[in-house]
């Protein structure tokens, strides 16, 4: 699966945030998108999933040759795209088991779901990501701590089995152990068919899951592309030097 | 506990799929049945006399009817709530009997009527979930059944007309006591022209562990249904009584003005659940009231889904020490409809407590109003009351008002009130959609999630119905904005 972002520009409330962003992520590739606060990193995540508050003002998003620039969020999800949200919202009264079952039936329409087996799978995945089994009967993110929400995002990835995964600040609000778990699950899930775009401000998660490609977003534009050494350089020197380059 | 909820969700999904594969239910159909007896259009003293005569009832009942008729005529149509000027009093049929049958076996019910109740799933529910069942078609209860086990324990469950013949003294003791005809215009109308409804008596100490149900169906156009129901939970007993209602869609409006009188004696536990899904050509104006004696507990659970205008405020009169009540109500105001609903709790004794939870969802230009009364009388020492009203608006045109009315005369009373109004949020919708759910599914789930704490309290088959309706409404609306 290949995700291509071509000359993408986007605005929020008439404010231009992204300008001519270009990225290409293939299966078996791990990309990191770094950048200072306010560079437009989270905007990119929201634009990629089709959040209605974000307006695309130019360019294209192509997923496996298919233009999804103006597709609905559900069409993108059904095409294999997954966004782990930076701040997942709580949805009161919507039980996780029901939610995941409906989601799965759309993402894998040819598979027949046996409810008891599916729930067992969810419970096992809960153990894997460090959530108690009892979460299965709780409402989506309702009353979850920040860390639990992040764990639940990873759980959804494991259950729903998407191919192109955008992780928006998955490392924020996680303690060291949780971060290690997340990185470990990402590595385990990774394959030749799976592509990652890890959006992060800090370099710390990249120590556990090493990207082949690093891109730096400054002022809504990709200021620099490179390999892992670029992220090391950022850790050493911060972002300021890039602003001058850009 | 938790796993029960998961199973309930699954069960609901499964039942809905069953319904879909059997062809989605549509309650709007009607049967071409000519009534065997009808009083014709309009209401007069003579019509009231005629109804009493057909029913060959005792003279005291005839006199109560005529007295109520006078009250009805003297009271103006209430104007403090929704616009009721559309009720066409002159062209309404006040009594319409489909058949003279009083069956105790579905095979004895005339085929077309039986088919209707089959379509509504009534006999199946009876087999699966119920201790007893009554089916009412227009004005008359045409089917009664009570499982032998309960009959042997002295439980009485039959339509009120039959009960009046068999247990006249028992009926007389309770009829129009908790809800007298002077209460309001619609209650007066009911007492004047009542027909059908249930009489349920549970003897001392008997715990009926399966619900008993009456299903009300209006078939005729511009027909009034005025059933009168009496439930008596005698000392130390417990019982759960259910009601379901539907009607066809017509261009001329029908009127449903029922009375429910619920008597919860000392140490008894009464529960009442109703889901009304009248078509949008029905004015739904029932009066429902419980008298709760010492240590008694009364639970009201209600879902108002259909109808053109519904005005309903189930009331608990907490008459004895330590009497308690809870009232859970869901109102779904679809486009073009008004739900003026709420609850009343009257604290008349010390240590009484009440809890009212009202949730409303307004769709399209639907209007939902919470109207409630909590009164804590002087000397109702340490009485407690909590009221919570939550409204969810789906469109920009949707409307919700909260009109609580509180009268607290006792200084030691503890009274709290919370109210919230929300809209379906873009963030929640986007989150669910980003996992592949369609917009309809996402908004249905959010609405059902909002109703979840009440849904847990209602019987499975009603939850299924509620669930189905919300999904249907959401898909009809298409884009939510």
PDB file of C-alpha atoms in Angstrom, chain B residues 167-376:
ATOM      1  CA  UNK B 167     -64.706  -8.536  40.589  1.00  0.00           C
ATOM      2  CA  UNK B 168     -66.977  -5.457  40.731  1.00  0.00           C
ATOM      3  CA  UNK B 169     -66.193  -4.638  44.369  1.00  0.00           C
ATOM      4  CA  UNK B 170     -62.466  -4.820  43.887  1.00  0.00           C
ATOM      5  CA  UNK B 171     -62.672  -2.570  40.833  1.00  0.00           C
ATOM      6  CA  UNK B 172     -64.939  -0.132  42.634  1.00  0.00           C
ATOM      7  CA  UNK B 173     -62.459   0.182  45.479  1.00  0.00           C
ATOM      8  CA  UNK B 174     -59.741   1.496  43.161  1.00  0.00           C
ATOM      9  CA  UNK B 175     -61.453   2.948  40.106  1.00  0.00           C
ATOM     10  CA  UNK B 176     -60.778   6.693  39.605  1.00  0.00           C
ATOM     11  CA  UNK B 177     -59.367   7.070  43.130  1.00  0.00           C
ATOM     12  CA  UNK B 178     -55.757   7.972  42.356  1.00  0.00           C
ATOM     13  CA  UNK B 179     -56.836   9.751  39.188  1.00  0.00           C
ATOM     14  CA  UNK B 180     -60.271  11.306  39.729  1.00  0.00           C
ATOM     15  CA  UNK B 181     -62.103  12.750  36.726  1.00  0.00           C
ATOM     16  CA  UNK B 182     -61.630  16.225  38.182  1.00  0.00           C
ATOM     17  CA  UNK B 183     -57.878  15.940  37.650  1.00  0.00           C
ATOM     18  CA  UNK B 184     -57.819  17.215  34.078  1.00  0.00           C
ATOM     19  CA  UNK B 185     -59.961  17.367  30.952  1.00  0.00           C
ATOM     20  CA  UNK B 186     -58.483  14.224  29.430  1.00  0.00           C
ATOM     21  CA  UNK B 187     -58.831  12.254  32.647  1.00  0.00           C
ATOM     22  CA  UNK B 188     -62.485  13.327  32.781  1.00  0.00           C
ATOM     23  CA  UNK B 189     -62.944  12.187  29.192  1.00  0.00           C
ATOM     24  CA  UNK B 190     -61.363   8.856  30.012  1.00  0.00           C
ATOM     25  CA  UNK B 191     -63.609   8.204  32.980  1.00  0.00           C
ATOM     26  CA  UNK B 192     -66.652   9.154  30.892  1.00  0.00           C
ATOM     27  CA  UNK B 193     -65.974   6.917  27.918  1.00  0.00           C
ATOM     28  CA  UNK B 194     -63.355   4.450  29.137  1.00  0.00           C
ATOM     29  CA  UNK B 195     -63.234   1.047  27.526  1.00  0.00           C
ATOM     30  CA  UNK B 196     -60.641  -1.657  27.892  1.00  0.00           C
ATOM     31  CA  UNK B 197     -57.392  -1.298  29.738  1.00  0.00           C
ATOM     32  CA  UNK B 198     -56.066  -3.791  32.230  1.00  0.00           C
ATOM     33  CA  UNK B 199     -56.880  -4.781  35.757  1.00  0.00           C
ATOM     34  CA  UNK B 200     -53.956  -6.336  37.548  1.00  0.00           C
ATOM     35  CA  UNK B 201     -54.137  -7.385  41.173  1.00  0.00           C
ATOM     36  CA  UNK B 202     -51.194  -9.017  42.919  1.00  0.00           C
ATOM     37  CA  UNK B 203     -52.060 -10.482  46.331  1.00  0.00           C
ATOM     38  CA  UNK B 204     -50.026  -9.947  49.487  1.00  0.00           C
ATOM     39  CA  UNK B 205     -46.532 -11.311  49.390  1.00  0.00           C
ATOM     40  CA  UNK B 206     -46.710 -12.587  45.821  1.00  0.00           C
ATOM     41  CA  UNK B 207     -43.672 -11.768  43.683  1.00  0.00           C
ATOM     42  CA  UNK B 208     -44.475 -12.005  40.002  1.00  0.00           C
ATOM     43  CA  UNK B 209     -41.046 -12.474  38.491  1.00  0.00           C
ATOM     44  CA  UNK B 210     -42.011 -12.144  34.837  1.00  0.00           C
ATOM     45  CA  UNK B 211     -43.633  -9.021  33.425  1.00  0.00           C
ATOM     46  CA  UNK B 212     -47.283  -8.779  32.467  1.00  0.00           C
ATOM     47  CA  UNK B 213     -48.094  -6.815  29.370  1.00  0.00           C
ATOM     48  CA  UNK B 214     -50.910  -5.079  27.586  1.00  0.00           C
ATOM     49  CA  UNK B 215     -50.491  -4.182  23.940  1.00  0.00           C
ATOM     50  CA  UNK B 216     -52.700  -1.397  22.618  1.00  0.00           C
ATOM     51  CA  UNK B 217     -53.440  -1.053  18.943  1.00  0.00           C
ATOM     52  CA  UNK B 218     -55.558   1.698  17.421  1.00  0.00           C
ATOM     53  CA  UNK B 219     -56.770   0.605  13.988  1.00  0.00           C
ATOM     54  CA  UNK B 220     -59.601   3.007  13.137  1.00  0.00           C
ATOM     55  CA  UNK B 221     -59.092   6.473  11.691  1.00  0.00           C
ATOM     56  CA  UNK B 222     -60.061   9.432  13.906  1.00  0.00           C
ATOM     57  CA  UNK B 223     -60.742   6.992  16.698  1.00  0.00           C
ATOM     58  CA  UNK B 224     -60.279   7.597  20.352  1.00  0.00           C
ATOM     59  CA  UNK B 225     -58.736   4.985  22.605  1.00  0.00           C
ATOM     60  CA  UNK B 226     -59.571   5.494  26.254  1.00  0.00           C
ATOM     61  CA  UNK B 227     -58.352   2.509  28.148  1.00  0.00           C
ATOM     62  CA  UNK B 228     -58.299   2.599  31.917  1.00  0.00           C
ATOM     63  CA  UNK B 229     -55.736   0.529  33.742  1.00  0.00           C
ATOM     64  CA  UNK B 230     -55.551  -0.294  37.419  1.00  0.00           C
ATOM     65  CA  UNK B 231     -52.610  -2.082  39.000  1.00  0.00           C
ATOM     66  CA  UNK B 232     -52.715  -3.036  42.648  1.00  0.00           C
ATOM     67  CA  UNK B 233     -49.543  -4.402  44.227  1.00  0.00           C
ATOM     68  CA  UNK B 234     -50.796  -5.501  47.608  1.00  0.00           C
ATOM     69  CA  UNK B 235     -48.648  -5.492  50.738  1.00  0.00           C
ATOM     70  CA  UNK B 236     -45.198  -6.986  50.332  1.00  0.00           C
ATOM     71  CA  UNK B 237     -45.770  -8.018  46.715  1.00  0.00           C
ATOM     72  CA  UNK B 238     -43.858  -7.096  43.594  1.00  0.00           C
ATOM     73  CA  UNK B 239     -44.870  -6.799  39.969  1.00  0.00           C
ATOM     74  CA  UNK B 240     -43.718  -5.404  36.639  1.00  0.00           C
ATOM     75  CA  UNK B 241     -46.388  -4.243  34.239  1.00  0.00           C
ATOM     76  CA  UNK B 242     -45.579  -3.307  30.626  1.00  0.00           C
ATOM     77  CA  UNK B 243     -47.448  -1.479  27.916  1.00  0.00           C
ATOM     78  CA  UNK B 244     -46.747  -1.142  24.229  1.00  0.00           C
ATOM     79  CA  UNK B 245     -48.747   0.851  21.717  1.00  0.00           C
ATOM     80  CA  UNK B 246     -48.867   1.452  17.972  1.00  0.00           C
ATOM     81  CA  UNK B 247     -51.288   2.790  15.395  1.00  0.00           C
ATOM     82  CA  UNK B 248     -51.507   3.186  11.607  1.00  0.00           C
ATOM     83  CA  UNK B 249     -50.705   6.434   9.852  1.00  0.00           C
ATOM     84  CA  UNK B 250     -53.829   8.377   8.902  1.00  0.00           C
ATOM     85  CA  UNK B 251     -54.602  11.819   7.621  1.00  0.00           C
ATOM     86  CA  UNK B 252     -57.183  12.383  10.347  1.00  0.00           C
ATOM     87  CA  UNK B 253     -55.909  12.397  13.884  1.00  0.00           C
ATOM     88  CA  UNK B 254     -56.773   9.931  16.589  1.00  0.00           C
ATOM     89  CA  UNK B 255     -56.767  10.547  20.314  1.00  0.00           C
ATOM     90  CA  UNK B 256     -55.326   8.371  23.029  1.00  0.00           C
ATOM     91  CA  UNK B 257     -56.356   9.493  26.510  1.00  0.00           C
ATOM     92  CA  UNK B 258     -55.581   6.669  28.890  1.00  0.00           C
ATOM     93  CA  UNK B 259     -55.520   6.480  32.647  1.00  0.00           C
ATOM     94  CA  UNK B 260     -53.135   4.328  34.624  1.00  0.00           C
ATOM     95  CA  UNK B 261     -53.722   4.061  38.360  1.00  0.00           C
ATOM     96  CA  UNK B 262     -51.020   2.194  40.197  1.00  0.00           C
ATOM     97  CA  UNK B 263     -51.448   1.338  43.875  1.00  0.00           C
ATOM     98  CA  UNK B 264     -48.269   0.277  45.634  1.00  0.00           C
ATOM     99  CA  UNK B 265     -49.118  -0.888  49.123  1.00  0.00           C
ATOM    100  CA  UNK B 266     -46.926  -1.139  52.178  1.00  0.00           C
ATOM    101  CA  UNK B 267     -43.580  -2.838  51.469  1.00  0.00           C
ATOM    102  CA  UNK B 268     -44.619  -3.536  47.877  1.00  0.00           C
ATOM    103  CA  UNK B 269     -42.639  -2.912  44.739  1.00  0.00           C
ATOM    104  CA  UNK B 270     -44.303  -1.750  41.535  1.00  0.00           C
ATOM    105  CA  UNK B 271     -42.739  -1.210  38.181  1.00  0.00           C
ATOM    106  CA  UNK B 272     -44.357   0.189  35.098  1.00  0.00           C
ATOM    107  CA  UNK B 273     -42.726   0.278  31.688  1.00  0.00           C
ATOM    108  CA  UNK B 274     -44.279   1.673  28.575  1.00  0.00           C
ATOM    109  CA  UNK B 275     -43.009   2.331  25.124  1.00  0.00           C
ATOM    110  CA  UNK B 276     -45.437   4.237  22.980  1.00  0.00           C
ATOM    111  CA  UNK B 277     -44.797   4.341  19.294  1.00  0.00           C
ATOM    112  CA  UNK B 278     -48.022   5.862  18.025  1.00  0.00           C
ATOM    113  CA  UNK B 279     -48.086   7.096  14.459  1.00  0.00           C
ATOM    114  CA  UNK B 280     -47.790  10.812  13.824  1.00  0.00           C
ATOM    115  CA  UNK B 281     -51.577  11.129  13.588  1.00  0.00           C
ATOM    116  CA  UNK B 282     -52.174  10.412  17.267  1.00  0.00           C
ATOM    117  CA  UNK B 283     -52.534  12.861  20.150  1.00  0.00           C
ATOM    118  CA  UNK B 284     -51.253  11.019  23.205  1.00  0.00           C
ATOM    119  CA  UNK B 285     -52.657  12.465  26.443  1.00  0.00           C
ATOM    120  CA  UNK B 286     -52.569   9.868  29.190  1.00  0.00           C
ATOM    121  CA  UNK B 287     -52.695  10.465  32.935  1.00  0.00           C
ATOM    122  CA  UNK B 288     -50.580   8.042  34.937  1.00  0.00           C
ATOM    123  CA  UNK B 289     -50.326   8.099  38.677  1.00  0.00           C
ATOM    124  CA  UNK B 290     -49.119   5.916  41.500  1.00  0.00           C
ATOM    125  CA  UNK B 291     -49.983   5.990  45.167  1.00  0.00           C
ATOM    126  CA  UNK B 292     -47.058   4.643  47.117  1.00  0.00           C
ATOM    127  CA  UNK B 293     -47.558   3.631  50.733  1.00  0.00           C
ATOM    128  CA  UNK B 294     -45.082   3.060  53.543  1.00  0.00           C
ATOM    129  CA  UNK B 295     -41.797   1.476  52.427  1.00  0.00           C
ATOM    130  CA  UNK B 296     -43.272   1.007  49.000  1.00  0.00           C
ATOM    131  CA  UNK B 297     -41.249   1.563  45.865  1.00  0.00           C
ATOM    132  CA  UNK B 298     -42.565   2.619  42.478  1.00  0.00           C
ATOM    133  CA  UNK B 299     -40.499   2.701  39.307  1.00  0.00           C
ATOM    134  CA  UNK B 300     -41.696   4.380  36.147  1.00  0.00           C
ATOM    135  CA  UNK B 301     -39.814   3.658  32.955  1.00  0.00           C
ATOM    136  CA  UNK B 302     -41.115   5.250  29.806  1.00  0.00           C
ATOM    137  CA  UNK B 303     -40.195   5.736  26.199  1.00  0.00           C
ATOM    138  CA  UNK B 304     -42.166   8.208  24.124  1.00  0.00           C
ATOM    139  CA  UNK B 305     -41.207   7.629  20.529  1.00  0.00           C
ATOM    140  CA  UNK B 306     -44.104   8.348  18.223  1.00  0.00           C
ATOM    141  CA  UNK B 307     -47.324  10.426  18.146  1.00  0.00           C
ATOM    142  CA  UNK B 308     -48.019  13.958  16.945  1.00  0.00           C
ATOM    143  CA  UNK B 309     -48.181  15.495  20.393  1.00  0.00           C
ATOM    144  CA  UNK B 310     -47.523  13.646  23.624  1.00  0.00           C
ATOM    145  CA  UNK B 311     -48.189  15.112  27.039  1.00  0.00           C
ATOM    146  CA  UNK B 312     -47.315  12.728  29.801  1.00  0.00           C
ATOM    147  CA  UNK B 313     -46.117  13.232  33.365  1.00  0.00           C
ATOM    148  CA  UNK B 314     -46.241   9.990  35.361  1.00  0.00           C
ATOM    149  CA  UNK B 315     -46.702  10.908  38.992  1.00  0.00           C
ATOM    150  CA  UNK B 316     -45.856   9.263  42.267  1.00  0.00           C
ATOM    151  CA  UNK B 317     -47.664  10.304  45.406  1.00  0.00           C
ATOM    152  CA  UNK B 318     -45.374   9.198  48.193  1.00  0.00           C
ATOM    153  CA  UNK B 319     -47.982   8.781  50.894  1.00  0.00           C
ATOM    154  CA  UNK B 320     -46.252   6.625  53.474  1.00  0.00           C
ATOM    155  CA  UNK B 321     -42.973   6.908  55.366  1.00  0.00           C
ATOM    156  CA  UNK B 322     -39.899   5.757  53.459  1.00  0.00           C
ATOM    157  CA  UNK B 323     -41.823   5.456  50.211  1.00  0.00           C
ATOM    158  CA  UNK B 324     -39.532   5.820  47.202  1.00  0.00           C
ATOM    159  CA  UNK B 325     -39.931   6.332  43.501  1.00  0.00           C
ATOM    160  CA  UNK B 326     -37.816   6.591  40.409  1.00  0.00           C
ATOM    161  CA  UNK B 327     -38.826   7.837  37.042  1.00  0.00           C
ATOM    162  CA  UNK B 328     -36.772   7.232  33.922  1.00  0.00           C
ATOM    163  CA  UNK B 329     -38.075   8.725  30.758  1.00  0.00           C
ATOM    164  CA  UNK B 330     -36.822   8.893  27.198  1.00  0.00           C
ATOM    165  CA  UNK B 331     -38.501  11.171  24.702  1.00  0.00           C
ATOM    166  CA  UNK B 332     -37.659  11.089  21.028  1.00  0.00           C
ATOM    167  CA  UNK B 333     -39.122  14.119  19.265  1.00  0.00           C
ATOM    168  CA  UNK B 334     -39.049  13.443  15.561  1.00  0.00           C
ATOM    169  CA  UNK B 335     -39.636  16.119  12.944  1.00  0.00           C
ATOM    170  CA  UNK B 336     -43.086  17.630  13.186  1.00  0.00           C
ATOM    171  CA  UNK B 337     -43.775  16.247  16.643  1.00  0.00           C
ATOM    172  CA  UNK B 338     -43.878  17.610  20.162  1.00  0.00           C
ATOM    173  CA  UNK B 339     -42.978  15.672  23.281  1.00  0.00           C
ATOM    174  CA  UNK B 340     -44.116  17.516  26.368  1.00  0.00           C
ATOM    175  CA  UNK B 341     -43.100  15.001  28.967  1.00  0.00           C
ATOM    176  CA  UNK B 342     -41.835  14.814  32.489  1.00  0.00           C
ATOM    177  CA  UNK B 343     -42.665  13.489  35.893  1.00  0.00           C
ATOM    178  CA  UNK B 344     -44.198  14.475  39.182  1.00  0.00           C
ATOM    179  CA  UNK B 345     -43.171  13.428  42.654  1.00  0.00           C
ATOM    180  CA  UNK B 346     -45.288  14.506  45.591  1.00  0.00           C
ATOM    181  CA  UNK B 347     -43.625  13.895  48.937  1.00  0.00           C
ATOM    182  CA  UNK B 348     -46.320  13.583  51.583  1.00  0.00           C
ATOM    183  CA  UNK B 349     -44.457  11.697  54.312  1.00  0.00           C
ATOM    184  CA  UNK B 350     -41.088  11.680  56.074  1.00  0.00           C
ATOM    185  CA  UNK B 351     -38.004  10.015  54.598  1.00  0.00           C
ATOM    186  CA  UNK B 352     -39.550   9.708  51.172  1.00  0.00           C
ATOM    187  CA  UNK B 353     -37.270   9.915  48.180  1.00  0.00           C
ATOM    188  CA  UNK B 354     -37.634  10.449  44.468  1.00  0.00           C
ATOM    189  CA  UNK B 355     -35.304  10.348  41.519  1.00  0.00           C
ATOM    190  CA  UNK B 356     -36.276  11.631  38.110  1.00  0.00           C
ATOM    191  CA  UNK B 357     -34.104  11.157  35.046  1.00  0.00           C
ATOM    192  CA  UNK B 358     -35.410  12.522  31.784  1.00  0.00           C
ATOM    193  CA  UNK B 359     -33.539  12.266  28.522  1.00  0.00           C
ATOM    194  CA  UNK B 360     -34.759  13.753  25.301  1.00  0.00           C
ATOM    195  CA  UNK B 361     -33.536  13.685  21.742  1.00  0.00           C
ATOM    196  CA  UNK B 362     -34.895  16.194  19.253  1.00  0.00           C
ATOM    197  CA  UNK B 363     -34.528  15.397  15.566  1.00  0.00           C
ATOM    198  CA  UNK B 364     -35.228  17.702  12.637  1.00  0.00           C
ATOM    199  CA  UNK B 365     -37.608  20.383  13.870  1.00  0.00           C
ATOM    200  CA  UNK B 366     -38.879  18.139  16.655  1.00  0.00           C
ATOM    201  CA  UNK B 367     -39.552  19.827  19.949  1.00  0.00           C
ATOM    202  CA  UNK B 368     -39.024  18.243  23.344  1.00  0.00           C
ATOM    203  CA  UNK B 369     -40.068  19.834  26.572  1.00  0.00           C
ATOM    204  CA  UNK B 370     -39.346  18.577  30.053  1.00  0.00           C
ATOM    205  CA  UNK B 371     -42.104  19.655  32.381  1.00  0.00           C
ATOM    206  CA  UNK B 372     -41.974  18.353  35.894  1.00  0.00           C
ATOM    207  CA  UNK B 373     -43.138  18.941  39.396  1.00  0.00           C
ATOM    208  CA  UNK B 374     -41.478  18.055  42.667  1.00  0.00           C
ATOM    209  CA  UNK B 375     -43.462  18.977  45.740  1.00  0.00           C
ATOM    210  CA  UNK B 376     -42.159  18.298  49.210  1.00  0.00           C
TER     211      UNK B 376
END
